[in-house]
Amino acid sequence: MDRLTAMRVFADVAQTGSFTATSERLALSRAMVTRYVAAMEQWLGARLLQRTTRRVTLTDAGEQCLRRCLQMLAIAQEVEEATAPAGGALRGQLRLTCSMSFGYAQLAAALGDFLALHPQLHVDLNVSEGAVNLVAERIDLAIRISADPDPALIARPLAECESVLVAAPAYLARMGRPAQPADLAAHRCLGHANFGRSEWRFTHAQAGAQAVSVPTRFTANDAVVLMAAAQAGAGIALQPTYLVRPLLQAGALEALLPGWAPPQLTVYALYPSRRHLAPAVRALLDFLVQRFAGAPW
């Protein structure tokens, strides 16, 4: 049995904690995933995974094995890329992570167009709001929106991220329209669990900066959920324009407090190191920079 493939399967099971999840991610039958892991354990003469009905965890031997497997898989990928013919087609798999809202609104379509240009490439996108260890999770590229990206990572700006206060016409007809930030205290506000849950900040060219404590009876950790709630008339939401621009153009949502600007963030592509950057990762970076240059949102 191919030991390199067995290492790849074992590493994926160790990271997902599930034979079924690895079966789906790697397009293998669950029985084949089990066989690869069993082959690894037989080869090394040690039990690598502790299996229960609810979860799969690493044994001490498995933890040591996982570190070495990740190193060997990285070396194997570098060898494959280094020996590829100059100017040849890009191939292999790219592992990315981004937020649900950016993946839904922008990245999914961009990746579809990128893959159309490189038919031998594969992309595995992990949609997550939480912090991810890029090295441990073997993530090639993280797309994150921030004012202060992780200094331990290389950060390449892709686009500016502006935000806007929005509400549905039905909500405004029922509750009225705020004329200034202080008026938000009397409204139903929809808060993002990770960004300014109960305090929203604004700047105005003449009035300066203001921070407003807002009542948030409904919070969620994803902008798409808050957008849907706002569209349903549940309240006022602070939303990225890359997500809600189509709804504003269609009149399903209305922008509030013109002249008052929430803090502007930046969409970054983050990766661990400039050394040995895979050609496919570099090609995707360049593609995304060009794709989002002067983004209309």
mmCIF file of C-alpha atoms in Angstrom, residues 17 20 24 32 34 55 59 104 122 127 141 158 165 169 172 177 191 231-232 254 275 278 293:
data_model
loop_
_atom_site.group_PDB
_atom_site.id
_atom_site.type_symbol
_atom_site.label_atom_id
_atom_site.label_comp_id
_atom_site.label_asym_id
_atom_site.label_seq_id
_atom_site.Cartn_x
_atom_site.Cartn_y
_atom_site.Cartn_z
ATOM 1 C CA GLY A 17 -11.056 13.496 14.353
ATOM 2 C CA THR A 20 -16.167 9.682 7.959
ATOM 3 C CA GLU A 24 -15.673 12.720 2.388
ATOM 4 C CA MET A 32 -10.418 2.409 2.495
ATOM 5 C CA THR A 34 -9.692 2.427 7.773
ATOM 6 C CA ARG A 55 -14.452 10.562 18.717
ATOM 7 C CA THR A 59 -2.178 8.232 21.129
ATOM 8 C CA TYR A 104 -20.295 33.068 0.161
ATOM 9 C CA HIS A 122 -7.956 21.118 -6.541
ATOM 10 C CA VAL A 127 -15.070 28.020 6.126
ATOM 11 C CA LEU A 141 -3.715 30.514 2.516
ATOM 12 C CA LEU A 158 -6.314 42.108 -1.285
ATOM 13 C CA LEU A 165 -25.498 50.195 8.695
ATOM 14 C CA PRO A 169 -37.725 48.977 4.626
ATOM 15 C CA LEU A 172 -37.790 51.355 9.167
ATOM 16 C CA ARG A 177 -34.990 55.828 10.850
ATOM 17 C CA GLY A 191 -24.600 42.298 16.869
ATOM 18 C CA GLN A 231 -33.604 41.445 5.637
ATOM 19 C CA ALA A 232 -36.404 39.786 7.628
ATOM 20 C CA GLU A 254 -31.454 50.437 3.005
ATOM 21 C CA ARG A 275 10.279 30.650 1.597
ATOM 22 C CA ALA A 278 4.381 26.810 -3.912
ATOM 23 C CA ALA A 293 -8.176 45.361 -7.197
#
